[in-house]
Short mmCIF file of C-alpha atoms in Angstrom, two decimals:
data_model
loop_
_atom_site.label_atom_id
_atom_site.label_comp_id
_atom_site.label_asym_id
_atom_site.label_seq_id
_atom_site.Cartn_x
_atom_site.Cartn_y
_atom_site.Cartn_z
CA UNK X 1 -23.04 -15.57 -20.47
CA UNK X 2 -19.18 -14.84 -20.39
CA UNK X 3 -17.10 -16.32 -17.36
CA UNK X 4 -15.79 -13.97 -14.89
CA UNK X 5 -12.13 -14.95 -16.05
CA UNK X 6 -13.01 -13.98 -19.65
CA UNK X 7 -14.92 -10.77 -18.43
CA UNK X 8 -11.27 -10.22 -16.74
CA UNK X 9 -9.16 -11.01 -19.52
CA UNK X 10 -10.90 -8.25 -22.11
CA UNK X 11 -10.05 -5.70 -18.58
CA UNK X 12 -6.71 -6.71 -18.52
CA UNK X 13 -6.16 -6.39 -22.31
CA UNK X 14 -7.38 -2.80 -21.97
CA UNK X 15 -5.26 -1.43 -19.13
CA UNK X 16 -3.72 1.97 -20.25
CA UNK X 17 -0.39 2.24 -18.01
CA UNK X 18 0.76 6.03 -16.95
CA UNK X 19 4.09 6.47 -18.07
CA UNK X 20 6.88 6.82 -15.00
CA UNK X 21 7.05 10.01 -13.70
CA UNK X 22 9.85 11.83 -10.94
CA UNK X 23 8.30 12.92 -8.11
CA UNK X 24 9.41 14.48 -4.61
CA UNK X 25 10.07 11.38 -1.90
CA UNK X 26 7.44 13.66 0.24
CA UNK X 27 5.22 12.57 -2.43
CA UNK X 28 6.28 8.99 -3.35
CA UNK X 29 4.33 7.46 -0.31
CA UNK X 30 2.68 4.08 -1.34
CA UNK X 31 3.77 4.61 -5.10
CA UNK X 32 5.68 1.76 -7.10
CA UNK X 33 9.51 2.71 -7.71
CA UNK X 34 9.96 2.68 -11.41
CA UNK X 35 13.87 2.98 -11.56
CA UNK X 36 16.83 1.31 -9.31
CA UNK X 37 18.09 4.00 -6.91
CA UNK X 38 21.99 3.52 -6.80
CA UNK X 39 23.75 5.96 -4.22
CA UNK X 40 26.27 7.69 -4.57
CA UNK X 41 27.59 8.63 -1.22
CA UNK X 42 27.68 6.37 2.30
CA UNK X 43 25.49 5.97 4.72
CA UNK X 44 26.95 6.66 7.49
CA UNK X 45 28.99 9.33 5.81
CA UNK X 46 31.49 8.89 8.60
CA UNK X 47 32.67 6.57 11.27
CA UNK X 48 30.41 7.33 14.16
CA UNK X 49 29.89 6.03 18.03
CA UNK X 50 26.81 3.87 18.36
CA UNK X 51 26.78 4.76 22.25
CA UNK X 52 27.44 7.20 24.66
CA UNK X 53 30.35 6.36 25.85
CA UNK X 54 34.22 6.77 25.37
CA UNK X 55 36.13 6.40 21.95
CA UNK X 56 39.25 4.47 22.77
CA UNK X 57 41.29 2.14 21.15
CA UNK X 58 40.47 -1.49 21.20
CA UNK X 59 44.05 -2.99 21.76
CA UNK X 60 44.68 -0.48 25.07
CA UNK X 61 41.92 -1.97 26.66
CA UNK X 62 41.99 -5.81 25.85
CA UNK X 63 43.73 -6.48 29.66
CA UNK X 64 40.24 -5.26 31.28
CA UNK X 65 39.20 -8.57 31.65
CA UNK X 66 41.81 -9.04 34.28
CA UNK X 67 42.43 -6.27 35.26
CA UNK X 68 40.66 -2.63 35.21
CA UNK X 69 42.50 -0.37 32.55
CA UNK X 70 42.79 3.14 33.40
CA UNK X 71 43.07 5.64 30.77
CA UNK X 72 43.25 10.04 30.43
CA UNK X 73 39.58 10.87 28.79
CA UNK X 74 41.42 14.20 26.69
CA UNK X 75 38.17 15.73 25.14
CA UNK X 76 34.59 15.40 23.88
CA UNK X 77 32.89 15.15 20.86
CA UNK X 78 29.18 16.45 20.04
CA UNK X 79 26.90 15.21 17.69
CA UNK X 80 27.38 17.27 14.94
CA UNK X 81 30.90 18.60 15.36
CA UNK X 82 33.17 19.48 12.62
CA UNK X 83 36.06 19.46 14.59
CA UNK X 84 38.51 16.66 13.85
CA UNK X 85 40.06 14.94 16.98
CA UNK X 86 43.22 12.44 17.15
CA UNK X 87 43.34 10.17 19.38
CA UNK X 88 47.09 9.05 20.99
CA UNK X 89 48.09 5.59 22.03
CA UNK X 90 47.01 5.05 25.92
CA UNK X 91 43.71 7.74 25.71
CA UNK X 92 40.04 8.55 25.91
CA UNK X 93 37.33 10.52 24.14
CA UNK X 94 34.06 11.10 25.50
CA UNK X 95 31.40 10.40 22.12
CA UNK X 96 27.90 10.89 22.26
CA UNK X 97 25.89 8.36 20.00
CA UNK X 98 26.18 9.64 16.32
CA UNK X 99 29.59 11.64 17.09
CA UNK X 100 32.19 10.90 14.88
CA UNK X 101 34.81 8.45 16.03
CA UNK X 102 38.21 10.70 16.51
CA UNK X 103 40.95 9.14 14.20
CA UNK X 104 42.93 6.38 15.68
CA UNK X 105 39.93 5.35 17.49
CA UNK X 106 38.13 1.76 16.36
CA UNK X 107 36.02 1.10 19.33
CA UNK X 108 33.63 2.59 21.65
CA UNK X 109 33.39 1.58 25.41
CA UNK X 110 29.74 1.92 26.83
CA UNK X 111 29.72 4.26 30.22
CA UNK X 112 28.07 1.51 31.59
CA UNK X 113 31.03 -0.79 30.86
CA UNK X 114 33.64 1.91 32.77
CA UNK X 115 33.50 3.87 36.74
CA UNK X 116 31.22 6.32 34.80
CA UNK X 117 28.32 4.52 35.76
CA UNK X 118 29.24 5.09 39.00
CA UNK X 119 28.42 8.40 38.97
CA UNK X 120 25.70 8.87 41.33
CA UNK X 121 22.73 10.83 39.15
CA UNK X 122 25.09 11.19 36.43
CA UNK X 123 24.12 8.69 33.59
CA UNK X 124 28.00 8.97 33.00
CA UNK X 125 27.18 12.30 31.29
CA UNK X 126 29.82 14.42 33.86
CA UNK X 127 33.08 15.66 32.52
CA UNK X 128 35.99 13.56 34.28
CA UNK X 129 39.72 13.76 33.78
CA UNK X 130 40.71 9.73 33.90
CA UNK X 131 38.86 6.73 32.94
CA UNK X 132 38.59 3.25 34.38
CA UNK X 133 37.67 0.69 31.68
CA UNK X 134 36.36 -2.75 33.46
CA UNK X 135 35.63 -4.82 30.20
CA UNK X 136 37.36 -5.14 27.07
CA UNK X 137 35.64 -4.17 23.68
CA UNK X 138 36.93 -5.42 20.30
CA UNK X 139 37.42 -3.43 17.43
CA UNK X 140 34.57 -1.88 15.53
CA UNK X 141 32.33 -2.64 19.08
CA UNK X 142 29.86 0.45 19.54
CA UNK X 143 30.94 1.85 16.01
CA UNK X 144 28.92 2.86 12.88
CA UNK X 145 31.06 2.07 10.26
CA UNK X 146 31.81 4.40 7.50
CA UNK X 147 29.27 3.24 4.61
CA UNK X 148 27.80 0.00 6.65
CA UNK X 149 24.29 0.44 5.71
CA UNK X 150 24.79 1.58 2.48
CA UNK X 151 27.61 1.84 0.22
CA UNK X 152 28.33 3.92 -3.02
CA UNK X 153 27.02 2.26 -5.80
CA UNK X 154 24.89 0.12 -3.76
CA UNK X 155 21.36 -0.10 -4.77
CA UNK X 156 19.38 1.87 -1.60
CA UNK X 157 15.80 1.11 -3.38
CA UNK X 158 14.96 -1.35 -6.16
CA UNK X 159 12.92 -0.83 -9.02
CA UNK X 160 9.69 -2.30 -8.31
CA UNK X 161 9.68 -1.71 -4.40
CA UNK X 162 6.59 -0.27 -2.38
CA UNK X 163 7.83 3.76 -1.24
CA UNK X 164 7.06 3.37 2.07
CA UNK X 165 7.99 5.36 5.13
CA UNK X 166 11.20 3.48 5.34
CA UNK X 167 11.55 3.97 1.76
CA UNK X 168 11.44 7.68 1.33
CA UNK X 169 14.09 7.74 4.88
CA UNK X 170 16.76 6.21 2.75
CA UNK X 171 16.15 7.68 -0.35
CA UNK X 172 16.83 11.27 1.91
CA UNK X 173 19.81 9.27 3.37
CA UNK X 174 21.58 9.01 0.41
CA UNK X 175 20.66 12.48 -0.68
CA UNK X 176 17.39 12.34 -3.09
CA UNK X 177 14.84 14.73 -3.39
CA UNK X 178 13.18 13.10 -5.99
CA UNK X 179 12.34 9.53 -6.98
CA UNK X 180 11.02 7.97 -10.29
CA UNK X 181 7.40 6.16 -9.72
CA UNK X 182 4.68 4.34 -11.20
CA UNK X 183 2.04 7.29 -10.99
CA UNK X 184 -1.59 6.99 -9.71
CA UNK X 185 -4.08 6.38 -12.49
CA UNK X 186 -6.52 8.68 -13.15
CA UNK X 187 -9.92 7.71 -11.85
CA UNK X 188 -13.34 8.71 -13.21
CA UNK X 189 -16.52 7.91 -11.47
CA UNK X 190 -20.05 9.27 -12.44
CA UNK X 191 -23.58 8.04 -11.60
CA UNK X 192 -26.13 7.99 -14.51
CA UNK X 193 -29.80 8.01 -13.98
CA UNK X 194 -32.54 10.86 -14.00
CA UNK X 195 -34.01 9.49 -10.97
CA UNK X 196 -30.86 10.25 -9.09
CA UNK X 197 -30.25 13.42 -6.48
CA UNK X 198 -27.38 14.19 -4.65
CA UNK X 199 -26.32 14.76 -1.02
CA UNK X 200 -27.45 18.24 -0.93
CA UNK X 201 -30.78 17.52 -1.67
CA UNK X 202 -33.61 15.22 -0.54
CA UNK X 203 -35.00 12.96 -2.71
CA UNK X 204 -38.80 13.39 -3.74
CA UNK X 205 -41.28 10.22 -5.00
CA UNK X 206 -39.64 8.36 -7.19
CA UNK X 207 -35.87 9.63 -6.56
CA UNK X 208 -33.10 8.34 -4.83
CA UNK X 209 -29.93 9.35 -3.58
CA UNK X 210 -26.47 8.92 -5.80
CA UNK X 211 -24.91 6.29 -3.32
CA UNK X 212 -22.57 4.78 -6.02
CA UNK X 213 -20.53 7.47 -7.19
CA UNK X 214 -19.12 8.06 -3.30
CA UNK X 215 -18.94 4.77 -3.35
CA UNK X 216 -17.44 3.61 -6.10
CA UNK X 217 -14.84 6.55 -6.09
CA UNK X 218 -14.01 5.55 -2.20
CA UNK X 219 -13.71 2.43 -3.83
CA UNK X 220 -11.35 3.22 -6.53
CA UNK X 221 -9.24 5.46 -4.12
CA UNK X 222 -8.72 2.43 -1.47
CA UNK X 223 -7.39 0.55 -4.50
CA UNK X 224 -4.39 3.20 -5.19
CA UNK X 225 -6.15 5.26 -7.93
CA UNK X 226 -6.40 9.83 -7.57
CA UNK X 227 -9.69 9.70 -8.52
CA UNK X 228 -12.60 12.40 -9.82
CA UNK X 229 -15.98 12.31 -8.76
CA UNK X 230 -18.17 13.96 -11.48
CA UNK X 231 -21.80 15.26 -11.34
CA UNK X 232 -24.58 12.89 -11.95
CA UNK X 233 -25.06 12.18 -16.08
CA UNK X 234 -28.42 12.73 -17.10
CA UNK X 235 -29.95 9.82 -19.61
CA UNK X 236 -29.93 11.96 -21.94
CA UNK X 237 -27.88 11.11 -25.26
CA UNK X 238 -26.31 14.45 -25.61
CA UNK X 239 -25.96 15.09 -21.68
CA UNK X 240 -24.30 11.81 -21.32
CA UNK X 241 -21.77 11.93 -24.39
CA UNK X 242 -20.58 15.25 -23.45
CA UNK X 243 -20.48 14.12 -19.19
CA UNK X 244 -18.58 10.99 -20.90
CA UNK X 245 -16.16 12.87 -23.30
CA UNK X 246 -15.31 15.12 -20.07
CA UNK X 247 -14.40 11.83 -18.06
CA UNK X 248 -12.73 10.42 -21.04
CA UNK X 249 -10.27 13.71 -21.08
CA UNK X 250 -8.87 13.27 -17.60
CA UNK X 251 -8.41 9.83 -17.08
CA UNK X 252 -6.74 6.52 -17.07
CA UNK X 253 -10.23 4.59 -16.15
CA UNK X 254 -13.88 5.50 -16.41
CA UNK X 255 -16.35 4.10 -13.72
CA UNK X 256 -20.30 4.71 -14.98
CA UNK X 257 -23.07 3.29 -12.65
CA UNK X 258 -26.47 2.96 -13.60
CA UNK X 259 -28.03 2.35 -17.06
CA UNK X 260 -27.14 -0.99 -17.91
CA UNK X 261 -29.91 -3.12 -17.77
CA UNK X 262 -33.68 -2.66 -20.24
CA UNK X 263 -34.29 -0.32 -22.35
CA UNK X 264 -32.13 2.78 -20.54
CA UNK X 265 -29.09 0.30 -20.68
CA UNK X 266 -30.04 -0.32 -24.65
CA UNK X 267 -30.10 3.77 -24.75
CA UNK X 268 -26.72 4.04 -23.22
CA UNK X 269 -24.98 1.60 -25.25
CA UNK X 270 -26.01 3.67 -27.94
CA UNK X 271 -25.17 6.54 -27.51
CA UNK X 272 -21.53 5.31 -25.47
CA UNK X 273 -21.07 3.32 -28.91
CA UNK X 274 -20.57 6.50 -30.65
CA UNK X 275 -17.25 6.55 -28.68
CA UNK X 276 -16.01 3.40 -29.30
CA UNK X 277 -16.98 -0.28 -28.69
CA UNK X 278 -18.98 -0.75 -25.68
CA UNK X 279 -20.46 -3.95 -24.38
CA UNK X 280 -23.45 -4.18 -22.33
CA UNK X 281 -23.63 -8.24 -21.30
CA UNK X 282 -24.33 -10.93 -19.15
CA UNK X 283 -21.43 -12.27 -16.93
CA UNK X 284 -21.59 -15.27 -14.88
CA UNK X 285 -21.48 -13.78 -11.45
CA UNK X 286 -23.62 -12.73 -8.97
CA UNK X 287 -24.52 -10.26 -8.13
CA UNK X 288 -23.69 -7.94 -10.97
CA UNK X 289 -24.33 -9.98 -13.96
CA UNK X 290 -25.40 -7.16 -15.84
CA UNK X 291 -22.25 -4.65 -16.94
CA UNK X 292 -20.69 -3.04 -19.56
CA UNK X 293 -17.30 -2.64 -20.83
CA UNK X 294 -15.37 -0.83 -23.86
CA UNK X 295 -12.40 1.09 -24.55
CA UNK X 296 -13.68 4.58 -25.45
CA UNK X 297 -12.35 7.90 -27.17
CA UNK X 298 -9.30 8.57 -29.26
CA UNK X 299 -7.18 6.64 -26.10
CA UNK X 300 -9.22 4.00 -25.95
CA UNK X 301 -9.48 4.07 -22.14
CA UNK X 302 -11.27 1.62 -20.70
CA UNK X 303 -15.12 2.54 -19.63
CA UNK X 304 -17.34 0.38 -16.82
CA UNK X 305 -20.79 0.25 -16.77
CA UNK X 306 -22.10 -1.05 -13.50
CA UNK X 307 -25.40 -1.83 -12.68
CA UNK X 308 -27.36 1.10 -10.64
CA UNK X 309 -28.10 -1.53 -7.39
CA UNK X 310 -24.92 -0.22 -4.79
CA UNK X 311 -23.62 -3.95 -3.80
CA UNK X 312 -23.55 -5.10 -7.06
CA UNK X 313 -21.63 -1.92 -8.28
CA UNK X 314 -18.93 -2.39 -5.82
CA UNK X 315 -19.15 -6.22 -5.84
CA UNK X 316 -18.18 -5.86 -9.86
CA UNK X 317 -15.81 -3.03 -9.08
CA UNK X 318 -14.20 -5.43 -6.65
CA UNK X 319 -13.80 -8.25 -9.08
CA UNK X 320 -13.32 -6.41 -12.04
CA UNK X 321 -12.37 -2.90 -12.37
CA UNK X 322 -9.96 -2.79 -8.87
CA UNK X 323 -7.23 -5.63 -10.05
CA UNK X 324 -7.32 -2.77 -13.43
CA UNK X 325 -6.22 -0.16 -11.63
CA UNK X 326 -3.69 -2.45 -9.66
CA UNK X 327 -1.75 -3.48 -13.25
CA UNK X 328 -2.14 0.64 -13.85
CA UNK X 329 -0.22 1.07 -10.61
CA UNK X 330 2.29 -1.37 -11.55
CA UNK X 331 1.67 -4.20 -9.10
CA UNK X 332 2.39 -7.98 -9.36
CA UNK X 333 -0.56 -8.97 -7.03
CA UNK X 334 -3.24 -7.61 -8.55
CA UNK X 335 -6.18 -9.18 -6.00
CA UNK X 336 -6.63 -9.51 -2.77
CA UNK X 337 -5.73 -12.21 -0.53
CA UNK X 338 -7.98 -15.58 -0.28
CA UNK X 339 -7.78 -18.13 2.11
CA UNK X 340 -10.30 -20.93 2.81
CA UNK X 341 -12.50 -20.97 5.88
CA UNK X 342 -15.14 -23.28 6.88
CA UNK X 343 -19.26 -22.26 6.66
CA UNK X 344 -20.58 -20.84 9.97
CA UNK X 345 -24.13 -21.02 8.14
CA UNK X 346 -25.03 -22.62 4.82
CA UNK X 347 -25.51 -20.62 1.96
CA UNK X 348 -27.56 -21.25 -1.57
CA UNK X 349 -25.58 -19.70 -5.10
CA UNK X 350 -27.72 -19.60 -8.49
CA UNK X 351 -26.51 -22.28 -11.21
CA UNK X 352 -24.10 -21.32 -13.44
CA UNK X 353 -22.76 -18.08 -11.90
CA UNK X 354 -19.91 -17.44 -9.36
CA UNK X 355 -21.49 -15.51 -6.65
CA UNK X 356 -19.44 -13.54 -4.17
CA UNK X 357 -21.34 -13.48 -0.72
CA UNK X 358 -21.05 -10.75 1.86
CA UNK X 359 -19.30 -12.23 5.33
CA UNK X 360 -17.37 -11.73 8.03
CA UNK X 361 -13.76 -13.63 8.32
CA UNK X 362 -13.61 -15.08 12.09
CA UNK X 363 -9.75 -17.22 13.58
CA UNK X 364 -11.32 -19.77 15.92
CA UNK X 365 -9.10 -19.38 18.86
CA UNK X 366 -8.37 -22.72 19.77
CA UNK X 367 -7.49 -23.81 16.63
CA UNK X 368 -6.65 -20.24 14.66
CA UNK X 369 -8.56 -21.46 11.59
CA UNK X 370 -10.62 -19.38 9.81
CA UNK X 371 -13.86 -19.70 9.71
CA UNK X 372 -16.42 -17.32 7.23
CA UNK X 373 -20.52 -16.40 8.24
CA UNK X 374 -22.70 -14.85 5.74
CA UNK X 375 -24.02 -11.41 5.38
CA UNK X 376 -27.10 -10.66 4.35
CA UNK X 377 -28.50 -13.83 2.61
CA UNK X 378 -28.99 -13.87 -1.33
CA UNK X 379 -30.06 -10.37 -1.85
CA UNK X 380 -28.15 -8.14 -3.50
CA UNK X 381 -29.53 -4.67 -2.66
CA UNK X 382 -28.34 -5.04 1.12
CA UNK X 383 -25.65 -2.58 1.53
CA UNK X 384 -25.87 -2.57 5.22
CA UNK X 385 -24.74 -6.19 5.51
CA UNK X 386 -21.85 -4.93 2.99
CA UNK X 387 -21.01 -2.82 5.27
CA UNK X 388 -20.15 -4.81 8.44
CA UNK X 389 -18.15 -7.61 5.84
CA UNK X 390 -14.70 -8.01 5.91
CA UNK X 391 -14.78 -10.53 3.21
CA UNK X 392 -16.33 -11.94 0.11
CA UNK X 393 -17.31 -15.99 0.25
CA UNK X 394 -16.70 -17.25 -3.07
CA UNK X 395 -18.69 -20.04 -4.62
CA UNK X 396 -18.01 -21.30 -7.49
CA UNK X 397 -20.10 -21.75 -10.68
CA UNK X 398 -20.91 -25.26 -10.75
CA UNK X 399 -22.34 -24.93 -6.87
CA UNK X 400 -25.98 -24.34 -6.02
CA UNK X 401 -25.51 -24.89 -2.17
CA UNK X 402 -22.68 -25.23 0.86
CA UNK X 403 -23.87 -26.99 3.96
CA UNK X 404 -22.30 -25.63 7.36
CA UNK X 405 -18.69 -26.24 7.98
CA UNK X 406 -17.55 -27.03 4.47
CA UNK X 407 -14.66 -25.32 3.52
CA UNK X 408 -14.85 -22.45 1.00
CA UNK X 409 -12.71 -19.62 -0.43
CA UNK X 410 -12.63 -16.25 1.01
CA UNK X 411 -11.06 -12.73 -0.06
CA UNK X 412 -10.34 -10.14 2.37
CA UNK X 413 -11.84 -6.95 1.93
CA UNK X 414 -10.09 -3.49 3.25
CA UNK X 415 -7.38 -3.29 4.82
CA UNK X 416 -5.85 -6.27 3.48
CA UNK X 417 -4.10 -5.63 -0.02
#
């Protein structure tokens, strides 16, 4: 029986990364950067008032302290306007926030701070012919300077970085429409089995419903992937080479469930092995200890076989194929966060195998630790007890039982990343 960490290790070896590829920001969101974006222009572009308010400069006002300085306001600038101004020695410009600063001026007094405010309903927004300053501002106060945020040749986003909403802001900022990125990989997920019907149809004696391939491809698209959800495969050896061969052809990863285990999962193997090495094994976890894994076609792109049972599919899919399509995306952190929480309930793990229990992460609230209860006891086809966890509880291999309150490790499930 192979450990889970060697099981990993042969996914790992396998991962087929997309190549970079330039993109528009609009469609960057929650993609890797794959290139440092150096700018070429300032942002601001222009010295600019921070405030409404009245341009001014600093050292005609620096008596206000003591005494209220009184000053000509001689225009007004817009947001937006082209128009240059100049200020002289001993005058005033009304600004609006985001005007450009006329030239001479190096500070901004805030209405507030001047007999504007004492414009009854006015906000300070009236036109006025003199000024009174009551409090001194020093230079660059209430100014955007030219190139403060970002300055030419100043990295805006670093190779590596999460393209997030603040991301694809500055990359507009400094005037790119497109943005090199660590693409999606391509995700393939089809459900094998001839006792299998889909949504569209209800199942007779002796059929079931194709749960896995929705969930296994929701699966694969919470973990960053675009993914494909195919038709069910047929058993069948030619029906499943050529569904396999079409998967193969568009994709980065392929995701079977069902036909691992007896004599159907000795079938499959077969006929998958005419494709390339495939694996069908034991691996010390629970539950889904029965997969498959090779590296199929001319690309030798890596192919999962999970068991048909829905919890174990997406328990092995959460161990196994999602920290794959993480290194694909081009992430550091390939898994999800663990902490360690104490037992609300005791739990039992089969010898020898790492099992990953269903639970729900709790913060005690006097004390803000964490503490973890089970879902759905030891058995594995429960997917309604999968569905209200937040978290797996993992127990290690060489651990049949945890009493109550011992402390074990826990990984969140969705949203955490």
């Amino acid at each position: 029986m192979r450990t889970v960490e060697a099981q990993l290790r042969r996914v790992l070896d396998a991962a087929v990364r997309p190549a970079p590829i330039r993109v528009d920001i609009s469609s960057a969101q929650g993609l890797l950067c794959a290139e440092e974006v150096v700018a070429d222009r300032a942002l601001p572009g222009f010295d600019q008032a921070a405030v409404d308010g009245f341009a001014v400069r600093s050292v005609d006002v620096r008596v206000a302290a003591e005494e209220p300085v009184e000053l000509p306001v001689v225009g007004e600038v817009a947001v937006g306007s082209r128009q240059a101004h100049r200020l002289q020695p001993g005058q005033a410009v009304r600004v609006a926030t985001g005007a450009p600063l006329p030239t001479l001026a190096d500070a901004v007094v805030p209405h507030d701070h001047t007999d504007a405010a004492d414009d009854p309903g006015s906000k300070g927004t009236g036109h006025r012919a003199r000024l009174t300053v009551k409090t001194p501002v020093p230079s660059a106060a209430w100014v955007r300077r030219v190139g403060e945020d970002v300055a030419p040749g100043d990295v805006a986003v670093r190779r590596g970085a999460t393209v997030g909403p603040a991301q694809v802001g500055l990359l507009a900022a400094v005037g790119r429409t497109k943005v090199l990125v660590h693409p999606r990989p391509r995700v393939s997920v089809l459900a094998v089995g001839d006792e299998l019907v889909d949504l569209d149809r209800t199942p007779g004696t002796g059929q079931v419903v194709d749960v896995n391939s929705y969930a296994l491809a929701a699966a694969a698209a919470d973990a960053g992937a675009e993914v494909t959800r195919l038709p069910i495969a047929s058993a069948d050896a030619t029906a499943l080479r050529e569904a396999v061969e079409s998967a193969l052809a568009r994709s980065e990863i392929v995701v079977l469930a069902g036909g691992v285990g007896g004599r159907l999962g000795e079938d499959v193997q077969d006929t998958l092995s005419a494709l390339g090495p495939v694996d069908i094994s034991r691996v010390a976890m629970h539950p889904g200890s029965v997969q498959g894994f090779g590296r199929l076609g001319a690309e030798e792109i890596p192919t999962f076989l999970l068991p048909a049972n829905p919890v174990s599919a997406l328990v092995a899919f959460e161990v196994l194929v999602r920290p794959l399509i993480r290194l694909a995306l081009g992430r550091q952190e390939l898994h999800r966060r663990e902490v360690t929480a104490s037992l609300l309930s005791p739990v039992t793990s089969p010898p020898g195998r790492r099992s990953y229990v269903r639970g729900r992460l709790l913060r005690d609230r006097g004390t803000a630790d964490y503490l973890a209860q089970p879902l759905g006891g030891s058995d594995s086809h429960l997917l309604s007890s999968l569905a209200e966890a937040n978290a797996l509880i993992v127990i290690d291999e060489d651990t049949t039982e945890v009493g109550m309150d011992a402390p074990v490790r826990v990984s969140f499930l969705a949203p955490r990343t």
